[in-house]
GROMACS .gro file of C-alpha atoms in nm:
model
  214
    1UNK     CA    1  -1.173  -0.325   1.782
    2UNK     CA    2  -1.254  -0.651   1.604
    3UNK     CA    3  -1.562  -0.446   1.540
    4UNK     CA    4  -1.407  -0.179   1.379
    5UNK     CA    5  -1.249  -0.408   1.142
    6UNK     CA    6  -1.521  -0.582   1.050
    7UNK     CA    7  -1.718  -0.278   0.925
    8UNK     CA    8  -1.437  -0.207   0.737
    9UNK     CA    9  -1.436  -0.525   0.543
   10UNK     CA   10  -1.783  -0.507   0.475
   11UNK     CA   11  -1.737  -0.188   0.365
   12UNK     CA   12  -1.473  -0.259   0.140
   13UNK     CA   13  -1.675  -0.593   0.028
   14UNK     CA   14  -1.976  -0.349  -0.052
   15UNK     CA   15  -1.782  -0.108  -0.246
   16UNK     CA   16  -1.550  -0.343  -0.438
   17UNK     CA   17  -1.704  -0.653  -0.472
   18UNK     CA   18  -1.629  -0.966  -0.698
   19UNK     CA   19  -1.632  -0.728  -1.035
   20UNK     CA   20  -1.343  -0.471  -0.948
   21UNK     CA   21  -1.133  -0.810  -0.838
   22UNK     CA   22  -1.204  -0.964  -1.171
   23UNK     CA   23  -1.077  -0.659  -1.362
   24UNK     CA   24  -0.782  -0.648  -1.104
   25UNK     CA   25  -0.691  -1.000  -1.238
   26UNK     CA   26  -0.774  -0.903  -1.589
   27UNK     CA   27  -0.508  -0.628  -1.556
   28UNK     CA   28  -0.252  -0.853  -1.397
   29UNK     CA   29  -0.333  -1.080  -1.670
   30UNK     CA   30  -0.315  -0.858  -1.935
   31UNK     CA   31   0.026  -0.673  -1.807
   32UNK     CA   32   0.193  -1.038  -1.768
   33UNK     CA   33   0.122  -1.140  -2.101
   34UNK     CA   34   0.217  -0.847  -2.256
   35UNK     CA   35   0.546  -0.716  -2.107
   36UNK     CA   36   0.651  -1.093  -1.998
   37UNK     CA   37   0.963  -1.066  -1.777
   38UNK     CA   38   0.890  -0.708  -1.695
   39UNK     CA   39   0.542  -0.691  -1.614
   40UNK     CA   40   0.591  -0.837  -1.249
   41UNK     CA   41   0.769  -0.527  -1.163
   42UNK     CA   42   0.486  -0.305  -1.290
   43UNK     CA   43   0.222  -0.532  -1.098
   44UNK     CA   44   0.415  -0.479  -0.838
   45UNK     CA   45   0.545  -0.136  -0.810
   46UNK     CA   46   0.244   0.044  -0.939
   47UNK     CA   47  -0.084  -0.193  -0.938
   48UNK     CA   48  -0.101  -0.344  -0.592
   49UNK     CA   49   0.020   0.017  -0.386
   50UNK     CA   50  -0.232   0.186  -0.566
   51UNK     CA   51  -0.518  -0.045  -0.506
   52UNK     CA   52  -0.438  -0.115  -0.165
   53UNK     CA   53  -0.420   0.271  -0.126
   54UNK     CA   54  -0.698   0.334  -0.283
   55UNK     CA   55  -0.890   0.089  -0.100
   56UNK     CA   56  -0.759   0.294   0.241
   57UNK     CA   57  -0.876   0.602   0.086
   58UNK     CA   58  -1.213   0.473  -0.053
   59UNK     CA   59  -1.263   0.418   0.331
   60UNK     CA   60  -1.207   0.748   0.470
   61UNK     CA   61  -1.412   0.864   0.184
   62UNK     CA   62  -1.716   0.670   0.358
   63UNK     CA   63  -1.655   0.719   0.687
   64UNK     CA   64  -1.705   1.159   0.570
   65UNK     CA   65  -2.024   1.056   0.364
   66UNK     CA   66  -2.169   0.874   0.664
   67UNK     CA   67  -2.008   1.107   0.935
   68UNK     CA   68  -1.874   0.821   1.117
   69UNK     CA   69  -1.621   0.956   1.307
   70UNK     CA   70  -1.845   1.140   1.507
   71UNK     CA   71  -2.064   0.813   1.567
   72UNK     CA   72  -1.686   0.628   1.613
   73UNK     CA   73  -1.601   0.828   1.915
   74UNK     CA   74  -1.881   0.736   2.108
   75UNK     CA   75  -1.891   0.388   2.087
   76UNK     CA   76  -1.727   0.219   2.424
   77UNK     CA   77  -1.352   0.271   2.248
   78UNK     CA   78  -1.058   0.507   2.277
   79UNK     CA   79  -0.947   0.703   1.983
   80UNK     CA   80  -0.685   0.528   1.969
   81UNK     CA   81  -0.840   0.196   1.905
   82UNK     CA   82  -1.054   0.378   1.622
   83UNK     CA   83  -0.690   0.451   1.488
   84UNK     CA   84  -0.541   0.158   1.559
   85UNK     CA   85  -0.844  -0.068   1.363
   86UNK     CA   86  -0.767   0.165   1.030
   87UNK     CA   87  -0.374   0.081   1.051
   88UNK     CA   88  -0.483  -0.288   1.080
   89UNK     CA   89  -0.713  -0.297   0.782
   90UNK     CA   90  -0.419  -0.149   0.606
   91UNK     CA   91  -0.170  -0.380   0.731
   92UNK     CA   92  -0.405  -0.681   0.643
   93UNK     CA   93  -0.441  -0.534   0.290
   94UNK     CA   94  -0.096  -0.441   0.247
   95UNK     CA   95  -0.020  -0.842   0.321
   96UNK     CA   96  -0.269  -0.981   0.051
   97UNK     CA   97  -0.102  -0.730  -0.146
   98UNK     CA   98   0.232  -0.900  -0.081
   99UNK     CA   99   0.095  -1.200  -0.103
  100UNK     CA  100  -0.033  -1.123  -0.456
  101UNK     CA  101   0.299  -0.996  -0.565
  102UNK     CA  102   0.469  -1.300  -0.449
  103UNK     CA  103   0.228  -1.503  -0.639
  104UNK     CA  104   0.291  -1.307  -0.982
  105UNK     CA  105   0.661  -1.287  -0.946
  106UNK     CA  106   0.657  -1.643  -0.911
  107UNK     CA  107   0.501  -1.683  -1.132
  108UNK     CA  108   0.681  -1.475  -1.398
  109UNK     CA  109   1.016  -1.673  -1.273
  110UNK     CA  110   0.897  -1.977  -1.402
  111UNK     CA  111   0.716  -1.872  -1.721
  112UNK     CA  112   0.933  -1.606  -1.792
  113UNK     CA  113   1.267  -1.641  -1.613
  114UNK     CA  114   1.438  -1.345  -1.702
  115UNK     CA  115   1.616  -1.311  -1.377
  116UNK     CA  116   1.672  -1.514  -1.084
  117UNK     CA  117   1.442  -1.632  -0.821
  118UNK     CA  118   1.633  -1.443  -0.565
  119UNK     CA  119   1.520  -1.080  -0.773
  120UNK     CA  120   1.162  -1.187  -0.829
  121UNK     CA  121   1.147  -1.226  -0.432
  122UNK     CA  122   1.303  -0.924  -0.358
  123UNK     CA  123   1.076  -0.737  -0.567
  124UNK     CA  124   0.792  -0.910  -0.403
  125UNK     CA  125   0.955  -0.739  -0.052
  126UNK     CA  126   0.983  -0.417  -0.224
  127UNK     CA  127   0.616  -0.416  -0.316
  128UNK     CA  128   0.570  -0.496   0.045
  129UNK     CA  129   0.764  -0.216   0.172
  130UNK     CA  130   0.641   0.045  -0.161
  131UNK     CA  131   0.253  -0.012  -0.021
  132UNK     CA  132   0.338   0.011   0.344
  133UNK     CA  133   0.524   0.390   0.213
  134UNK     CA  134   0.225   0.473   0.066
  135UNK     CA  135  -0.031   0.398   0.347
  136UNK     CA  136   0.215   0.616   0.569
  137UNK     CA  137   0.155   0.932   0.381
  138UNK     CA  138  -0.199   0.886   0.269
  139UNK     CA  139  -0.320   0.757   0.600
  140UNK     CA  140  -0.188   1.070   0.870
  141UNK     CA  141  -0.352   1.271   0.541
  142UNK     CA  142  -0.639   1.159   0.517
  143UNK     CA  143  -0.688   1.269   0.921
  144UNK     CA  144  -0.519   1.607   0.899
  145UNK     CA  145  -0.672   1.697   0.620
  146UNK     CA  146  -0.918   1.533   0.465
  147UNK     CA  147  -0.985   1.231   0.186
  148UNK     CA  148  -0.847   1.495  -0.087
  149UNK     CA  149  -0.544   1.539   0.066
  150UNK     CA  150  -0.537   1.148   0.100
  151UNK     CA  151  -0.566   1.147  -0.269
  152UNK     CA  152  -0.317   1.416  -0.354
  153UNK     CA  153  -0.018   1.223  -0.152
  154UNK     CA  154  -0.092   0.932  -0.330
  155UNK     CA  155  -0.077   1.114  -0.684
  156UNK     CA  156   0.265   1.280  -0.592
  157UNK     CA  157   0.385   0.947  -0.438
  158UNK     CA  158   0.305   0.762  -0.789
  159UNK     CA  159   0.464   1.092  -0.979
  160UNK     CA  160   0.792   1.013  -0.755
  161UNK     CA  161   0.769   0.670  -0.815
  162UNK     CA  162   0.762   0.739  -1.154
  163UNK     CA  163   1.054   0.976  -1.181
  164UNK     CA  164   1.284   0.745  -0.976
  165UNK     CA  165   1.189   0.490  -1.218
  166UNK     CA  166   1.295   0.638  -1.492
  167UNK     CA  167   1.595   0.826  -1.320
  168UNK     CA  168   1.708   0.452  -1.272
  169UNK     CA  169   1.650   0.393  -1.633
  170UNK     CA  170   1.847   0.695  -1.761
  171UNK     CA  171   2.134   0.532  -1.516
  172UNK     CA  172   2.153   0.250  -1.642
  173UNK     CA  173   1.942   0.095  -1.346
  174UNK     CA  174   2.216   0.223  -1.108
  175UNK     CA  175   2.002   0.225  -0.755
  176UNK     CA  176   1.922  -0.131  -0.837
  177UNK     CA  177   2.273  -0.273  -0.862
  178UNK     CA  178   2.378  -0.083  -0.569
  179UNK     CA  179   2.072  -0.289  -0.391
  180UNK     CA  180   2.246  -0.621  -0.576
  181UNK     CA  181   2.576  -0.563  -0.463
  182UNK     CA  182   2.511  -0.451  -0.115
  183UNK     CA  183   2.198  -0.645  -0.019
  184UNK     CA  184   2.187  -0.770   0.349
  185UNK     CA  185   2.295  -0.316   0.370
  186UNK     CA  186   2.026  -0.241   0.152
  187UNK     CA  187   1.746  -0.465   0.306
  188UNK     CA  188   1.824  -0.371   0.668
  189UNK     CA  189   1.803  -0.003   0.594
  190UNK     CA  190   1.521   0.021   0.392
  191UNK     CA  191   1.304  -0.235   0.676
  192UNK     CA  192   1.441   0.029   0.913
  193UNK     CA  193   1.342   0.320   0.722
  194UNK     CA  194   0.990   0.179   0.620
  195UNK     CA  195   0.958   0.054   1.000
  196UNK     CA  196   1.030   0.423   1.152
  197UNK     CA  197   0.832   0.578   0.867
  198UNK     CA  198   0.519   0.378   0.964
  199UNK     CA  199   0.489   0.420   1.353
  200UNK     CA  200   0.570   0.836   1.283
  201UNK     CA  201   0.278   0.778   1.114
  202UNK     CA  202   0.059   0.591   1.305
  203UNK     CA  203   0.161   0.868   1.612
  204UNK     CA  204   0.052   1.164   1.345
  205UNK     CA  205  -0.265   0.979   1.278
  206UNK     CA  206  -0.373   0.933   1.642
  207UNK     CA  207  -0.257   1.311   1.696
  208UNK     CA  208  -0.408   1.449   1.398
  209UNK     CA  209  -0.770   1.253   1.493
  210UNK     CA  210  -0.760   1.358   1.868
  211UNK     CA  211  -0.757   1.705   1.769
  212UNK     CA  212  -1.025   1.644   1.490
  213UNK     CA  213  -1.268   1.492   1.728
  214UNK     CA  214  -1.179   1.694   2.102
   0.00000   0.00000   0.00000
């Protein structure tokens, strides 16, 4: 499997490269300075799931253009493994994602210290959690049905995103004091939920390629 994961890095190294990283920093740059306090929460509600996502997607994408699941399944590895190496690329991203978030809302808290440090981390764990929602839709997509479907869960995802945000806005940010005053609830349920939501999807994705590839 290590194999696996290392063509997907180099993949990902190929396609990306040191340019699209230097205009992800010029837009984390750019957002910080301008919104201040509140561009953390954009960085990390909208920026890092959709370039992790994308990054998953831009993958699948390749493997169709170079027909490489049909090459995959006859290499000396189960199906599962195949799976199992695309989950782990996506964990791995999904933690330099966190990581990145981390580093921004720290970031903000000291330069622009709007809230306190205990928000700015728990929006770092809700960009965690945000990306690791996202990968669970796009990825069991992506086998059923194909890169565009991929694509299309991601758009809705970022249109529901969107809604809830402002739906908390309209509310007076009412979801997000209920998360305030009932945190330790709030945390444990939403790791649950994000926890149960990810291995259903890992179990669709092995199902969904097994059938692709009999």
């Amino acid at each position: 499997m290590r194999g696996l994961l290392t063509k997907d890095f180099f993949t990902i190294k190929k396609k990306y490269g040191v340019p699209r990283l230097l205009i992800d920093c010029a837009i984390i740059v750019s957002l910080m300075v301008t919104l201040q306090g509140t561009g953390a929460i954009y960085v990390s509600f909208l920026l890092i799931p959709l370039e992790v996502t994308s990054m998953v997607i831009s993958l699948a994408t390749c493997d169709d253009q170079w027909k490489w699941g049909k090459y995959a399944v006859s290499l000396p590895v189960s199906k599962c493994q195949i799976v199992q190496s695309r989950y782990a690329f996506a964990g791995m991203m999904a933690l330099a994602g966190f990581i990145v978030a981390l580093t921004v809302n720290l970031i903000s808290y000291f330069c622009f210290p709007a809230y306190r440090l205990g928000f700015y981390l728990f929006i770092s764990v809700s960009s965690l959690c945000v990306t690791l929602i996202f990968l669970s839709f796009t990825l069991p997509s992506n086998y059923s049905l194909g890169v565009n479907a991929g694509f299309a869960a991601m758009i809705i995802l970022v249109v529901l995103l969107i809604i809830l945000g402002i739906w908390s806005r309209l509310t007076g940010n009412a979801v997000m004091w209920f998360i305030v005053n009932h945190f330790e609830v709030s945390m444990g349920i939403a790791l649950a939920a994000v926890i149960l939501l990810c291995i259903a999807s890992y179990k669709l994705s092995i199902t969904f390629f097994r059938h692709k590839y009999i």
